[in-house]
Amino acid sequence: MAKTAIITGGSRGIGRALSLKLGELGYNVVINYRSDSSKAKSHELAAEIEKEYHVETLVVKADVSKYEECEKLVAAAVERFGDQIDALVNNAGITNNCNWVDIKREAYEQVIATNLMSFLHMSHLVLPYMVNHSDKEHQCIICNTSSVGGMTGVINQADYCAAKAGVIGLTRALALELAPKGIRVNALAPGMIMTDMLRGVNQDELKALAATIPQGYIGDVSDIAGAMEYIFTAPYLTGQVISPNGGFVLQ
Ligand code: NAP
């Protein structure tokens, strides 16, 4: 029987590459998106995954910053693929770029709700569908997208860094709690990766950013998909933060 994976924020950027990788790894993929503008993209991606990897997909619109919408997402996955979920990839994320004096409360609350609370909600809601069939031979997997921002700190992104550091804490604590049940929990902590998240940055700024990276260039979504494949295929790996970042956090 094919395995089932849910990915939040799976339609574009890093999430798109991770959704494709889940299909390649043989999972039926539940692709979550939030914005109306991503609806068509999500369905095109789902069709691509089905054609390429001969697995099944389900596209679900849900704002995962809200608990009730996470419930809706998990219920849709269970209705479609049954009550055994094998993998959860918490990937949805947003940033603000604002100093802490001027930032509005609603803005930083939304960053925490999207980048941290959704990870708590989704793992809480999905775990009952993992513990019923996970063991040493059949490991279930939770993979959380953190960031180098959660390991170091980034100017004007206090909310984002707080959320992403929280994701690392969640990853380690859940890994300890769930290891005896055969569920592995790990985090990805990407460095700078070329996605819409860097859309507002002009060419000169991008060059300057690249110059701060020891390897000298901004990473590609495939770098993160490759790291996720390692997480999924390494049975003795849990509670770890894998950080493809071009050497960024070594300085
Ligand atoms: P992106 O291109 O802006 O994509 C963000 C994704 O998150 C989109 O699929 C978006 O869905 C989804 N999303 C946002 N809010 C959501 C919500 N409330 N409910 C459901 N989905 C939501 O960003 P990205 O660069 O691929 O980032 C993906 C992850 O990697 C994030 O967690 C980010 O923090 C992390 N990361 C990125 C970088 C980087 O340099 N790019 C570095 C470190 C970490 P819609 O399309 O529907 O809006």
mmCIF file of C-alpha atoms and ligand atoms in Angstrom:
data_model
loop_
_atom_site.group_PDB
_atom_site.id
_atom_site.type_symbol
_atom_site.label_atom_id
_atom_site.label_comp_id
_atom_site.label_asym_id
_atom_site.label_seq_id
_atom_site.Cartn_x
_atom_site.Cartn_y
_atom_site.Cartn_z
ATOM 1 C CA MET A 1 0.000 0.000 0.000
ATOM 2 C CA ALA A 2 1.353 3.446 -0.901
ATOM 3 C CA LYS A 3 2.340 5.734 1.952
ATOM 4 C CA THR A 4 0.723 9.117 2.549
ATOM 5 C CA ALA A 5 2.452 12.435 3.191
ATOM 6 C CA ILE A 6 0.993 15.851 3.977
ATOM 7 C CA ILE A 7 2.969 18.971 3.119
ATOM 8 C CA THR A 8 1.945 22.477 4.186
ATOM 9 C CA GLY A 9 2.750 25.316 1.815
ATOM 10 C CA GLY A 10 3.554 22.735 -0.825
ATOM 11 C CA SER A 11 2.694 24.522 -4.045
ATOM 12 C CA ARG A 12 5.602 26.847 -4.742
ATOM 13 C CA GLY A 13 9.199 27.643 -3.801
ATOM 14 C CA ILE A 14 10.880 25.145 -1.504
ATOM 15 C CA GLY A 15 7.519 23.456 -0.847
ATOM 16 C CA ARG A 16 7.084 22.664 -4.529
ATOM 17 C CA ALA A 17 10.474 20.938 -4.665
ATOM 18 C CA LEU A 18 9.643 19.018 -1.473
ATOM 19 C CA SER A 19 6.236 17.946 -2.864
ATOM 20 C CA LEU A 20 7.927 16.564 -5.988
ATOM 21 C CA LYS A 21 10.494 14.770 -3.820
ATOM 22 C CA LEU A 22 7.711 13.172 -1.755
ATOM 23 C CA GLY A 23 6.189 11.827 -4.975
ATOM 24 C CA GLU A 24 9.598 10.556 -6.095
ATOM 25 C CA LEU A 25 9.964 8.793 -2.725
ATOM 26 C CA GLY A 26 6.708 6.963 -3.435
ATOM 27 C CA TYR A 27 4.273 8.857 -1.225
ATOM 28 C CA ASN A 28 0.743 9.850 -2.102
ATOM 29 C CA VAL A 29 1.039 13.601 -1.592
ATOM 30 C CA VAL A 30 -1.472 15.917 0.102
ATOM 31 C CA ILE A 31 -0.482 19.373 -1.123
ATOM 32 C CA ASN A 32 -1.678 22.278 0.989
ATOM 33 C CA TYR A 33 -1.836 25.849 -0.239
ATOM 34 C CA ARG A 34 -3.433 29.027 1.146
ATOM 35 C CA SER A 35 -3.715 31.806 -1.469
ATOM 36 C CA ASP A 36 -6.202 31.772 -4.335
ATOM 37 C CA SER A 37 -3.278 32.684 -6.595
ATOM 38 C CA SER A 38 -1.678 29.297 -5.807
ATOM 39 C CA LYS A 39 -4.737 27.184 -6.623
ATOM 40 C CA ALA A 40 -3.951 26.572 -10.297
ATOM 41 C CA LYS A 41 -0.249 26.093 -9.523
ATOM 42 C CA SER A 42 -1.104 23.460 -6.896
ATOM 43 C CA HIS A 43 -3.310 21.478 -9.288
ATOM 44 C CA GLU A 44 -0.679 21.643 -12.052
ATOM 45 C CA LEU A 45 1.928 20.395 -9.573
ATOM 46 C CA ALA A 46 -0.372 17.578 -8.448
ATOM 47 C CA ALA A 47 -0.863 16.480 -12.070
ATOM 48 C CA GLU A 48 2.906 16.591 -12.640
ATOM 49 C CA ILE A 49 3.585 14.433 -9.563
ATOM 50 C CA GLU A 50 0.955 11.862 -10.573
ATOM 51 C CA LYS A 51 2.281 11.640 -14.134
ATOM 52 C CA GLU A 52 5.947 11.500 -13.148
ATOM 53 C CA TYR A 53 5.816 9.211 -10.108
ATOM 54 C CA HIS A 54 2.549 7.229 -10.478
ATOM 55 C CA VAL A 55 1.294 8.140 -7.010
ATOM 56 C CA GLU A 56 -1.941 9.848 -6.032
ATOM 57 C CA THR A 57 -2.359 13.424 -4.874
ATOM 58 C CA LEU A 58 -4.868 15.632 -3.117
ATOM 59 C CA VAL A 59 -4.829 19.429 -3.153
ATOM 60 C CA VAL A 60 -6.290 21.134 -0.066
ATOM 61 C CA LYS A 61 -6.723 24.849 0.499
ATOM 62 C CA ALA A 62 -6.203 25.729 4.179
ATOM 63 C CA ASP A 63 -4.687 28.568 6.164
ATOM 64 C CA VAL A 64 -2.550 26.501 8.525
ATOM 65 C CA SER A 65 -1.985 29.435 10.868
ATOM 66 C CA LYS A 66 -5.501 28.571 12.163
ATOM 67 C CA TYR A 67 -6.130 25.380 14.155
ATOM 68 C CA GLU A 68 -9.590 24.783 12.622
ATOM 69 C CA GLU A 69 -8.138 24.939 9.107
ATOM 70 C CA CYS A 70 -5.421 22.454 10.092
ATOM 71 C CA GLU A 71 -8.220 20.161 11.323
ATOM 72 C CA LYS A 72 -9.903 20.538 7.931
ATOM 73 C CA LEU A 73 -6.651 19.691 6.124
ATOM 74 C CA VAL A 74 -5.975 16.554 8.173
ATOM 75 C CA ALA A 75 -9.612 15.419 7.880
ATOM 76 C CA ALA A 76 -9.455 15.773 4.087
ATOM 77 C CA ALA A 77 -6.242 13.697 3.975
ATOM 78 C CA VAL A 78 -7.767 10.951 6.150
ATOM 79 C CA GLU A 79 -10.979 10.889 4.138
ATOM 80 C CA ARG A 80 -9.046 10.487 0.896
ATOM 81 C CA PHE A 81 -6.180 8.185 1.923
ATOM 82 C CA GLY A 82 -7.331 6.491 5.158
ATOM 83 C CA ASP A 83 -6.336 6.795 8.799
ATOM 84 C CA GLN A 84 -2.628 6.037 8.407
ATOM 85 C CA ILE A 85 -0.467 9.065 7.682
ATOM 86 C CA ASP A 86 3.203 8.277 7.162
ATOM 87 C CA ALA A 87 4.861 11.664 6.821
ATOM 88 C CA LEU A 88 4.231 15.300 7.664
ATOM 89 C CA VAL A 89 6.298 18.081 6.132
ATOM 90 C CA ASN A 90 5.671 21.376 7.912
ATOM 91 C CA ASN A 91 6.895 23.910 5.397
ATOM 92 C CA ALA A 92 4.500 26.890 5.226
ATOM 93 C CA GLY A 93 6.248 30.111 6.102
ATOM 94 C CA ILE A 94 6.137 33.892 5.754
ATOM 95 C CA THR A 95 8.472 36.724 6.693
ATOM 96 C CA ASN A 96 8.203 40.328 7.735
ATOM 97 C CA ASN A 97 11.107 42.603 7.228
ATOM 98 C CA CYS A 98 10.635 45.243 9.877
ATOM 99 C CA ASN A 99 12.445 46.635 12.888
ATOM 100 C CA TRP A 100 11.001 45.843 16.286
ATOM 101 C CA VAL A 101 9.998 49.424 17.055
ATOM 102 C CA ASP A 102 7.814 49.898 13.992
ATOM 103 C CA ILE A 103 6.402 46.415 13.563
ATOM 104 C CA LYS A 104 2.653 46.003 14.097
ATOM 105 C CA ARG A 105 1.409 43.408 16.570
ATOM 106 C CA GLU A 106 -0.816 41.752 13.928
ATOM 107 C CA ALA A 107 2.180 41.331 11.621
ATOM 108 C CA TYR A 108 4.399 39.533 14.125
ATOM 109 C CA GLU A 109 1.524 37.473 15.473
ATOM 110 C CA GLN A 110 0.862 36.210 11.932
ATOM 111 C CA VAL A 111 4.528 35.240 11.501
ATOM 112 C CA ILE A 112 4.444 33.241 14.742
ATOM 113 C CA ALA A 113 1.076 31.687 13.836
ATOM 114 C CA THR A 114 2.290 30.613 10.386
ATOM 115 C CA ASN A 115 5.900 29.616 11.080
ATOM 116 C CA LEU A 116 5.509 28.039 14.520
ATOM 117 C CA MET A 117 1.909 27.538 15.649
ATOM 118 C CA SER A 118 0.993 25.738 12.422
ATOM 119 C CA PHE A 119 3.814 23.257 13.066
ATOM 120 C CA LEU A 120 2.459 22.614 16.578
ATOM 121 C CA HIS A 121 -1.125 22.299 15.305
ATOM 122 C CA MET A 122 -0.258 19.989 12.433
ATOM 123 C CA SER A 123 1.963 17.624 14.420
ATOM 124 C CA HIS A 124 -0.670 17.508 17.196
ATOM 125 C CA LEU A 125 -3.413 16.648 14.703
ATOM 126 C CA VAL A 126 -1.424 14.185 12.586
ATOM 127 C CA LEU A 127 0.216 12.151 15.364
ATOM 128 C CA PRO A 128 -2.886 10.055 16.169
ATOM 129 C CA TYR A 129 -2.698 8.831 12.561
ATOM 130 C CA MET A 130 0.999 7.963 12.926
ATOM 131 C CA VAL A 131 1.161 6.230 16.305
ATOM 132 C CA ASN A 132 -1.417 3.662 15.157
ATOM 133 C CA HIS A 133 1.033 2.059 12.726
ATOM 134 C CA SER A 134 4.554 3.365 13.348
ATOM 135 C CA ASP A 135 7.365 1.180 14.673
ATOM 136 C CA LYS A 136 11.051 0.464 14.104
ATOM 137 C CA GLU A 137 10.336 -1.365 10.834
ATOM 138 C CA HIS A 138 7.816 1.175 9.547
ATOM 139 C CA GLN A 139 9.005 4.599 10.621
ATOM 140 C CA CYS A 140 6.795 7.641 10.290
ATOM 141 C CA ILE A 141 8.521 10.964 9.675
ATOM 142 C CA ILE A 142 7.978 14.595 10.609
ATOM 143 C CA CYS A 143 10.178 17.077 8.752
ATOM 144 C CA ASN A 144 10.031 20.744 9.807
ATOM 145 C CA THR A 145 11.370 23.634 7.749
ATOM 146 C CA SER A 146 13.274 25.937 10.077
ATOM 147 C CA SER A 147 15.922 28.408 8.840
ATOM 148 C CA VAL A 148 19.451 29.590 9.507
ATOM 149 C CA GLY A 149 17.565 32.541 11.022
ATOM 150 C CA GLY A 150 16.549 30.203 13.838
ATOM 151 C CA MET A 151 20.184 29.272 14.448
ATOM 152 C CA THR A 152 21.852 32.677 14.185
ATOM 153 C CA GLY A 153 19.545 35.714 14.110
ATOM 154 C CA VAL A 154 18.728 38.064 11.233
ATOM 155 C CA ILE A 155 18.366 41.828 11.530
ATOM 156 C CA ASN A 156 14.734 43.058 11.213
ATOM 157 C CA GLN A 157 13.392 39.499 11.475
ATOM 158 C CA ALA A 158 13.033 38.981 15.226
ATOM 159 C CA ASP A 159 9.600 37.365 14.861
ATOM 160 C CA TYR A 160 10.786 35.023 12.100
ATOM 161 C CA CYS A 161 13.943 34.055 14.014
ATOM 162 C CA ALA A 162 11.935 33.438 17.188
ATOM 163 C CA ALA A 163 9.536 31.175 15.273
ATOM 164 C CA LYS A 164 12.296 29.281 13.477
ATOM 165 C CA ALA A 165 14.286 28.780 16.713
ATOM 166 C CA GLY A 166 11.028 27.497 18.214
ATOM 167 C CA VAL A 167 10.740 25.009 15.368
ATOM 168 C CA ILE A 168 14.161 23.621 16.276
ATOM 169 C CA GLY A 169 13.078 23.250 19.925
ATOM 170 C CA LEU A 170 9.875 21.526 18.832
ATOM 171 C CA THR A 171 11.856 19.193 16.565
ATOM 172 C CA ARG A 172 14.250 18.113 19.310
ATOM 173 C CA ALA A 173 11.578 17.671 21.995
ATOM 174 C CA LEU A 174 9.236 15.705 19.729
ATOM 175 C CA ALA A 175 12.137 13.555 18.501
ATOM 176 C CA LEU A 176 12.808 12.505 22.107
ATOM 177 C CA GLU A 177 9.152 11.886 22.860
ATOM 178 C CA LEU A 178 8.425 9.951 19.673
ATOM 179 C CA ALA A 179 11.607 7.912 19.162
ATOM 180 C CA PRO A 180 10.242 4.929 21.159
ATOM 181 C CA LYS A 181 7.177 4.929 18.882
ATOM 182 C CA GLY A 182 9.317 4.711 15.720
ATOM 183 C CA ILE A 183 8.546 8.270 14.600
ATOM 184 C CA ARG A 184 11.530 10.365 13.528
ATOM 185 C CA VAL A 185 11.434 14.158 13.726
ATOM 186 C CA ASN A 186 14.053 16.310 12.009
ATOM 187 C CA ALA A 187 14.395 19.859 10.721
ATOM 188 C CA LEU A 188 15.688 21.488 7.582
ATOM 189 C CA ALA A 189 17.334 24.859 8.149
ATOM 190 C CA PRO A 190 17.896 26.377 4.704
ATOM 191 C CA GLY A 191 20.282 29.221 4.157
ATOM 192 C CA MET A 192 19.397 31.731 1.451
ATOM 193 C CA ILE A 193 17.416 29.954 -1.276
ATOM 194 C CA MET A 194 16.092 31.558 -4.461
ATOM 195 C CA THR A 195 12.295 31.643 -4.090
ATOM 196 C CA ASP A 196 9.513 34.253 -3.957
ATOM 197 C CA MET A 197 10.691 34.948 -0.405
ATOM 198 C CA LEU A 198 13.621 36.860 -1.967
ATOM 199 C CA ARG A 199 11.360 38.494 -4.601
ATOM 200 C CA GLY A 200 11.565 41.959 -3.060
ATOM 201 C CA VAL A 201 15.348 41.969 -3.150
ATOM 202 C CA ASN A 202 16.912 43.778 -6.148
ATOM 203 C CA GLN A 203 19.823 42.435 -8.218
ATOM 204 C CA ASP A 204 22.490 44.533 -6.450
ATOM 205 C CA GLU A 205 21.232 43.400 -3.059
ATOM 206 C CA LEU A 206 21.168 39.787 -4.239
ATOM 207 C CA LYS A 207 24.813 40.113 -5.316
ATOM 208 C CA ALA A 208 25.697 41.591 -1.931
ATOM 209 C CA LEU A 209 23.833 38.768 -0.182
ATOM 210 C CA ALA A 210 25.624 36.137 -2.274
ATOM 211 C CA ALA A 211 28.937 37.701 -1.300
ATOM 212 C CA THR A 212 28.176 36.988 2.367
ATOM 213 C CA ILE A 213 27.904 33.242 1.635
ATOM 214 C CA PRO A 214 31.236 31.343 1.711
ATOM 215 C CA GLN A 215 30.241 29.260 -1.331
ATOM 216 C CA GLY A 216 29.457 32.558 -3.094
ATOM 217 C CA TYR A 217 25.949 31.922 -4.392
ATOM 218 C CA ILE A 218 22.326 31.702 -3.320
ATOM 219 C CA GLY A 219 21.053 28.128 -3.071
ATOM 220 C CA ASP A 220 18.434 26.374 -5.164
ATOM 221 C CA VAL A 221 15.260 24.600 -3.997
ATOM 222 C CA SER A 222 16.841 21.325 -5.168
ATOM 223 C CA ASP A 223 19.449 21.737 -2.409
ATOM 224 C CA ILE A 224 16.658 21.538 0.156
ATOM 225 C CA ALA A 225 14.860 18.678 -1.577
ATOM 226 C CA GLY A 226 18.134 16.715 -1.549
ATOM 227 C CA ALA A 227 18.505 17.317 2.194
ATOM 228 C CA MET A 228 14.923 16.196 2.761
ATOM 229 C CA GLU A 229 15.608 13.000 0.839
ATOM 230 C CA TYR A 230 18.519 12.329 3.198
ATOM 231 C CA ILE A 231 16.260 12.881 6.221
ATOM 232 C CA PHE A 232 13.649 10.517 4.812
ATOM 233 C CA THR A 233 16.110 7.766 3.959
ATOM 234 C CA ALA A 234 18.314 7.810 7.083
ATOM 235 C CA PRO A 235 16.626 5.479 9.606
ATOM 236 C CA TYR A 236 18.978 6.350 12.505
ATOM 237 C CA LEU A 237 18.528 10.127 12.154
ATOM 238 C CA THR A 238 16.256 11.942 14.570
ATOM 239 C CA GLY A 239 16.194 15.271 16.391
ATOM 240 C CA GLN A 240 18.687 16.746 13.931
ATOM 241 C CA VAL A 241 18.848 20.035 12.061
ATOM 242 C CA ILE A 242 20.189 19.665 8.519
ATOM 243 C CA SER A 243 21.260 23.040 7.167
ATOM 244 C CA PRO A 244 22.162 23.452 3.495
ATOM 245 C CA ASN A 245 23.480 27.012 3.670
ATOM 246 C CA GLY A 246 26.658 27.332 1.583
ATOM 247 C CA GLY A 247 28.731 27.710 4.751
ATOM 248 C CA PHE A 248 26.734 30.723 5.932
ATOM 249 C CA VAL A 249 26.607 29.825 9.628
ATOM 250 C CA LEU A 250 30.320 28.990 9.866
ATOM 251 C CA GLN A 251 31.414 32.615 9.947
HETATM 252 P P1 NAP B 1 7.636 31.026 -0.556
HETATM 253 O O1 NAP B 1 8.125 30.775 -1.941
HETATM 254 O O2 NAP B 1 7.207 32.395 -0.161
HETATM 255 O O3 NAP B 1 6.465 29.972 -0.257
HETATM 256 C C1 NAP B 1 5.813 29.992 0.978
HETATM 257 C C2 NAP B 1 4.815 28.867 1.007
HETATM 258 O O4 NAP B 1 4.149 28.884 2.285
HETATM 259 C C3 NAP B 1 3.749 29.021 -0.059
HETATM 260 O O5 NAP B 1 3.467 27.740 -0.579
HETATM 261 C C4 NAP B 1 2.563 29.577 0.723
HETATM 262 O O6 NAP B 1 1.313 29.193 0.199
HETATM 263 C C5 NAP B 1 2.749 28.872 2.039
HETATM 264 N N1 NAP B 1 2.038 29.548 3.121
HETATM 265 C C6 NAP B 1 2.291 30.745 3.691
HETATM 266 N N2 NAP B 1 1.405 31.013 4.667
HETATM 267 C C7 NAP B 1 0.561 29.943 4.712
HETATM 268 C C8 NAP B 1 -0.567 29.610 5.502
HETATM 269 N N3 NAP B 1 -1.005 30.434 6.462
HETATM 270 N N4 NAP B 1 -1.194 28.432 5.274
HETATM 271 C C9 NAP B 1 -0.763 27.587 4.303
HETATM 272 N N5 NAP B 1 0.319 27.841 3.524
HETATM 273 C C10 NAP B 1 0.956 29.012 3.725
HETATM 274 O O7 NAP B 1 8.731 30.638 0.523
HETATM 275 P P2 NAP B 1 9.913 29.567 0.500
HETATM 276 O O8 NAP B 1 11.157 30.328 0.350
HETATM 277 O O9 NAP B 1 9.603 28.456 -0.428
HETATM 278 O O10 NAP B 1 9.824 29.090 2.019
HETATM 279 C C11 NAP B 1 9.399 27.793 2.378
HETATM 280 C C12 NAP B 1 9.873 27.530 3.800
HETATM 281 O O11 NAP B 1 11.304 27.619 3.843
HETATM 282 C C13 NAP B 1 9.356 28.556 4.807
HETATM 283 O O12 NAP B 1 9.061 27.917 6.041
HETATM 284 C C14 NAP B 1 10.542 29.497 4.969
HETATM 285 O O13 NAP B 1 10.525 30.162 6.200
HETATM 286 C C15 NAP B 1 11.690 28.518 4.848
HETATM 287 N N6 NAP B 1 12.970 29.136 4.476
HETATM 288 C C16 NAP B 1 13.130 29.778 3.286
HETATM 289 C C17 NAP B 1 14.375 30.340 2.969
HETATM 290 C C18 NAP B 1 14.649 31.048 1.677
HETATM 291 O O14 NAP B 1 15.721 31.675 1.543
HETATM 292 N N7 NAP B 1 13.786 30.994 0.693
HETATM 293 C C19 NAP B 1 15.415 30.263 3.902
HETATM 294 C C20 NAP B 1 15.204 29.612 5.097
HETATM 295 C C21 NAP B 1 13.982 29.040 5.375
HETATM 296 P P3 NAP B 1 0.583 30.102 -0.934
HETATM 297 O O15 NAP B 1 1.342 29.877 -2.187
HETATM 298 O O16 NAP B 1 -0.800 29.569 -0.990
HETATM 299 O O17 NAP B 1 0.659 31.514 -0.462
#
